Amino acid sequence: MSSRIRQDAIVRSLRRNGTTTINALADEVGTSRRTILRDLSALRGEGYVIHSDVGRGGGLQLDPRSMQTTAKLSVPEVFALLISVAAMRAAGNLPFSELADAGLAKIEKSLPPEKIKNLRAFLECLHIGQLSPLQDLSNMGQMDRDLLPTFEAAFLQRVFLRFAYRDGKGRETTREVEPQAMLILPPLWYLVGWDPAREDFRHFRMDRISAPEVVPDKSFRRRHVPFEDDVCPYSELQVGVGIN
Amino acid sequence: MSSRIRQDAIVRSLRRNGTTTINALADEVGTSRRTILRDLSALRGEGYVIHSDVGRGGGLQLDPRSMQTTAKLSVPEVFALLISVAAMRAAGNLPFSELADAGLAKIEKSLPPEKIKNLRAFLECLHIGQLSPLQDLSNMGQMDRDLLPTFEAAFLQRVFLRFAYRDGKGRETTREVEPQAMLILPPLWYLVGWDPAREDFRHFRMDRISAPEVVPDKSFRRRHVPFEDDVCPYSELQVGVGIN
DNA sequence: AAAACAGTGCCAAAATTTGTCACCTTTTGT
DNA sequence: ACAAAAGGTGACAAATTTTGGCACTGTTTT
């Protein structure tokens, strides 16, 4: 964990708990007492006013006047928010989605103009269907790190995607398809690929896909082109969030 | 020299010189070519758009547009985002919710500290259950403007809420309850109220509630107190979002 | 007097950053 | 056609920074 993230966690904890101790912070953040002390020193150096009472019953307190935060969202995070709200809306017109949309529209607008078109195009690859009963998704969490970047690379480069697929009967096969879209049928996600051998679309449950990789030389014949300008919309930017 | 300072120096140089090369930067900053390349990559990751021309006579240029835009989110919008993602997560561990959470945690952190506690308290009034099949929610969209502010006022002032309710058989009645919580069982939302006459909790589907209003003089007897300090957590602030 | 706090200095281990080198591709000038 | 000048990547070892552990000091409460 980077010191920056840890210090953020410390500030958050101080804000939340009002009063706390070094040992409690060390436990919470998962680091040593010594490191917490160093971080406190660094935070004080950055202008955070942290009162401390020594002695039994003592502890730390963050002076609420010392604020000055400008958090930064990475674009993957903004992206995740966009997807979440899009899925929300599809999942049955939940209340406040109008407000959430408006908020995201503003965040989106604050991205550099040339990125917005691409981001929208990428979102168009998401087709969100109706709700279905809850199912087990224990390994779905792995997608964040592995699958998405590779999928995106394949969309971007307009080349084939190769991956291992375990079908409903547990058989493992290797597939090569032209990725066309991502389909969300909550709580399951599917990759929609064009299989040129079968001349047809195939759906792959994302939790059954592993080891995805792009096949550099095989480019799409049937192409749903997500990006203009061959620019990847997410993974280059950060969005700052602060109080005005 | 810390990487942060060095990257600042690179940006300054790019701004000043209009066009430059990696080797020139390395000389100027006093580091290696490789490190400059890594810093450029990091800067691009933070939103700086740096054009590069390969080949003899090429070089680097900082896109002047990639500097500072700021949109503004109202706090209701932030609040709606928080709810959306909370509901998302409850609705079956969808992918990317980890990222979305991280993003929202940052946004939340950027709120003034005294608001955060209240916002959290308000969120604790939300109890989110499991998915159920999709139902008709055509008039759910009306909630954004009417219901939420009134509910919140009632929570805040700890007074009764009066509203018109149309039950499952279409009968219209007027109800007066102590609002205790909002329950989300996607895609339906419920108000959980304590009915003092019946000495019991009652659930009200939000899409069947209309014309809500607070009853100023009747205060809670059974109270689930969402806010400290009698401060309404949402509706006073604006959050700025921008590229850094 | 004991317990529960904050805080400091030191050192070795762990992790991260940096530099070097080899190598690739593209563009332009001769 | 070729060489030079530009951007860019990957691997690996060296340099540097961060971290954890320890021993220690000082204060306040019980």
Short mmCIF file of N, CA, C and O in Angstrom, two decimals, chain A residues 85-133:
data_model
loop_
_atom_site.label_atom_id
_atom_site.label_comp_id
_atom_site.label_asym_id
_atom_site.label_seq_id
_atom_site.Cartn_x
_atom_site.Cartn_y
_atom_site.Cartn_z
N VAL A 85 -24.27 2.95 -12.71
CA VAL A 85 -25.52 3.68 -12.82
C VAL A 85 -26.30 3.25 -14.06
O VAL A 85 -27.53 3.15 -14.01
N ALA A 86 -25.57 2.95 -15.11
CA ALA A 86 -26.26 2.46 -16.30
C ALA A 86 -26.98 1.15 -15.98
O ALA A 86 -28.15 0.96 -16.35
N ALA A 87 -26.31 0.28 -15.25
CA ALA A 87 -26.93 -1.00 -14.90
C ALA A 87 -28.11 -0.78 -13.95
O ALA A 87 -29.15 -1.42 -14.09
N MET A 88 -27.93 0.13 -13.01
CA MET A 88 -29.01 0.50 -12.11
C MET A 88 -30.26 0.87 -12.87
O MET A 88 -31.35 0.39 -12.61
N ARG A 89 -30.06 1.77 -13.81
CA ARG A 89 -31.20 2.28 -14.55
C ARG A 89 -31.87 1.14 -15.29
O ARG A 89 -33.09 1.00 -15.28
N ALA A 90 -31.05 0.29 -15.89
CA ALA A 90 -31.61 -0.83 -16.63
C ALA A 90 -32.32 -1.79 -15.68
O ALA A 90 -33.29 -2.43 -16.05
N ALA A 91 -31.85 -1.85 -14.47
CA ALA A 91 -32.39 -2.84 -13.53
C ALA A 91 -33.71 -2.40 -12.94
O ALA A 91 -34.13 -2.90 -11.92
N GLY A 92 -34.36 -1.45 -13.54
CA GLY A 92 -35.71 -1.18 -13.11
C GLY A 92 -35.97 0.23 -12.66
O GLY A 92 -36.74 0.44 -11.74
N ASN A 93 -35.30 1.18 -13.27
CA ASN A 93 -35.71 2.56 -13.07
C ASN A 93 -35.78 2.91 -11.59
O ASN A 93 -36.78 3.38 -11.08
N LEU A 94 -34.73 2.67 -10.89
CA LEU A 94 -34.73 2.93 -9.47
C LEU A 94 -34.77 4.42 -9.18
O LEU A 94 -34.35 5.23 -9.99
N PRO A 95 -35.25 4.76 -8.02
CA PRO A 95 -35.35 6.18 -7.68
C PRO A 95 -33.97 6.81 -7.66
O PRO A 95 -32.98 6.15 -7.43
N PHE A 96 -33.95 8.07 -7.85
CA PHE A 96 -32.73 8.87 -7.82
C PHE A 96 -31.83 8.64 -9.01
O PHE A 96 -30.80 9.28 -9.12
N SER A 97 -32.18 7.68 -9.88
CA SER A 97 -31.25 7.43 -10.97
C SER A 97 -31.15 8.66 -11.86
O SER A 97 -30.13 8.89 -12.49
N GLU A 98 -32.21 9.45 -11.86
CA GLU A 98 -32.16 10.69 -12.62
C GLU A 98 -31.06 11.61 -12.09
O GLU A 98 -30.24 12.14 -12.84
N LEU A 99 -31.06 11.74 -10.78
CA LEU A 99 -30.03 12.56 -10.14
C LEU A 99 -28.64 11.99 -10.38
O LEU A 99 -27.70 12.71 -10.70
N ALA A 100 -28.53 10.68 -10.22
CA ALA A 100 -27.23 10.04 -10.41
C ALA A 100 -26.76 10.26 -11.84
O ALA A 100 -25.59 10.56 -12.10
N ASP A 101 -27.69 10.13 -12.78
CA ASP A 101 -27.35 10.39 -14.17
C ASP A 101 -26.82 11.80 -14.34
O ASP A 101 -25.82 12.03 -15.02
N ALA A 102 -27.54 12.73 -13.75
CA ALA A 102 -27.14 14.13 -13.92
C ALA A 102 -25.73 14.33 -13.38
O ALA A 102 -24.90 14.99 -14.01
N GLY A 103 -25.46 13.72 -12.21
CA GLY A 103 -24.14 13.84 -11.64
C GLY A 103 -23.08 13.27 -12.55
O GLY A 103 -22.05 13.90 -12.81
N LEU A 104 -23.37 12.09 -13.07
CA LEU A 104 -22.37 11.45 -13.92
C LEU A 104 -22.18 12.22 -15.22
O LEU A 104 -21.08 12.30 -15.75
N ALA A 105 -23.27 12.79 -15.71
CA ALA A 105 -23.15 13.57 -16.94
C ALA A 105 -22.16 14.70 -16.72
O ALA A 105 -21.35 15.03 -17.58
N LYS A 106 -22.23 15.28 -15.54
CA LYS A 106 -21.31 16.37 -15.26
C LYS A 106 -19.87 15.88 -15.14
O LYS A 106 -18.95 16.52 -15.65
N ILE A 107 -19.71 14.77 -14.44
CA ILE A 107 -18.36 14.21 -14.35
C ILE A 107 -17.84 13.93 -15.75
O ILE A 107 -16.72 14.27 -16.10
N GLU A 108 -18.72 13.33 -16.53
CA GLU A 108 -18.31 12.97 -17.88
C GLU A 108 -17.90 14.21 -18.67
O GLU A 108 -16.91 14.20 -19.39
N LYS A 109 -18.68 15.26 -18.48
CA LYS A 109 -18.37 16.48 -19.22
C LYS A 109 -17.02 17.07 -18.84
O LYS A 109 -16.39 17.76 -19.62
N SER A 110 -16.60 16.77 -17.62
CA SER A 110 -15.34 17.35 -17.19
C SER A 110 -14.15 16.59 -17.75
O SER A 110 -13.01 17.01 -17.56
N LEU A 111 -14.41 15.50 -18.43
CA LEU A 111 -13.31 14.82 -19.11
C LEU A 111 -12.92 15.63 -20.34
O LEU A 111 -13.74 16.36 -20.89
N PRO A 112 -11.70 15.50 -20.79
CA PRO A 112 -11.30 16.21 -22.00
C PRO A 112 -12.22 15.82 -23.14
O PRO A 112 -12.58 14.65 -23.27
N PRO A 113 -12.58 16.80 -23.95
CA PRO A 113 -13.63 16.57 -24.94
C PRO A 113 -13.36 15.39 -25.86
O PRO A 113 -14.28 14.65 -26.18
N GLU A 114 -12.12 15.22 -26.24
CA GLU A 114 -11.88 14.15 -27.22
C GLU A 114 -12.06 12.76 -26.61
O GLU A 114 -12.20 11.78 -27.31
N LYS A 115 -12.08 12.70 -25.26
CA LYS A 115 -12.26 11.39 -24.63
C LYS A 115 -13.73 11.01 -24.52
O LYS A 115 -14.07 9.84 -24.42
N ILE A 116 -14.59 12.02 -24.49
CA ILE A 116 -15.98 11.74 -24.19
C ILE A 116 -16.60 10.84 -25.24
O ILE A 116 -17.29 9.88 -24.94
N LYS A 117 -16.31 11.17 -26.50
CA LYS A 117 -16.90 10.39 -27.58
C LYS A 117 -16.51 8.92 -27.44
O LYS A 117 -17.33 8.02 -27.57
N ASN A 118 -15.23 8.72 -27.11
CA ASN A 118 -14.77 7.35 -27.00
C ASN A 118 -15.39 6.63 -25.82
O ASN A 118 -15.74 5.47 -25.90
N LEU A 119 -15.52 7.37 -24.74
CA LEU A 119 -16.12 6.76 -23.57
C LEU A 119 -17.56 6.33 -23.87
O LEU A 119 -17.99 5.24 -23.54
N ARG A 120 -18.28 7.22 -24.54
CA ARG A 120 -19.66 6.88 -24.91
C ARG A 120 -19.68 5.67 -25.81
O ARG A 120 -20.51 4.77 -25.65
N ALA A 121 -18.75 5.64 -26.75
CA ALA A 121 -18.73 4.51 -27.68
C ALA A 121 -18.50 3.22 -26.92
O ALA A 121 -19.13 2.20 -27.19
N PHE A 122 -17.61 3.31 -25.92
CA PHE A 122 -17.35 2.10 -25.15
C PHE A 122 -18.59 1.67 -24.39
O PHE A 122 -18.92 0.49 -24.32
N LEU A 123 -19.28 2.66 -23.84
CA LEU A 123 -20.49 2.32 -23.10
C LEU A 123 -21.54 1.67 -24.00
O LEU A 123 -22.36 0.89 -23.55
N GLU A 124 -21.49 2.03 -25.28
CA GLU A 124 -22.46 1.43 -26.19
C GLU A 124 -22.22 -0.05 -26.38
O GLU A 124 -23.08 -0.76 -26.89
N CYS A 125 -21.02 -0.50 -26.01
CA CYS A 125 -20.77 -1.95 -26.07
C CYS A 125 -21.47 -2.67 -24.94
O CYS A 125 -21.52 -3.90 -24.91
N LEU A 126 -21.97 -1.92 -24.00
CA LEU A 126 -22.66 -2.54 -22.89
C LEU A 126 -24.14 -2.61 -23.21
O LEU A 126 -24.77 -1.60 -23.47
N HIS A 127 -24.67 -3.80 -23.19
CA HIS A 127 -26.11 -3.94 -23.39
C HIS A 127 -26.67 -4.57 -22.14
O HIS A 127 -26.28 -5.66 -21.76
N ILE A 128 -27.54 -3.85 -21.52
CA ILE A 128 -27.97 -4.26 -20.19
C ILE A 128 -29.38 -4.78 -20.25
O ILE A 128 -30.29 -4.11 -20.74
N GLY A 129 -29.54 -5.98 -19.78
CA GLY A 129 -30.84 -6.62 -19.89
C GLY A 129 -31.63 -6.57 -18.61
O GLY A 129 -31.42 -5.72 -17.77
N GLN A 130 -32.54 -7.51 -18.47
CA GLN A 130 -33.42 -7.49 -17.32
C GLN A 130 -32.84 -8.26 -16.16
O GLN A 130 -31.93 -9.06 -16.30
N LEU A 131 -33.41 -8.01 -15.02
CA LEU A 131 -32.96 -8.69 -13.82
C LEU A 131 -33.30 -10.17 -13.86
O LEU A 131 -34.31 -10.55 -14.38
N SER A 132 -32.42 -10.94 -13.30
CA SER A 132 -32.72 -12.35 -13.11
C SER A 132 -32.36 -12.68 -11.68
O SER A 132 -31.69 -11.91 -11.02
N PRO A 133 -32.82 -13.83 -11.18
CA PRO A 133 -32.55 -14.12 -9.77
C PRO A 133 -31.06 -14.16 -9.47
O PRO A 133 -30.23 -14.43 -10.33
#
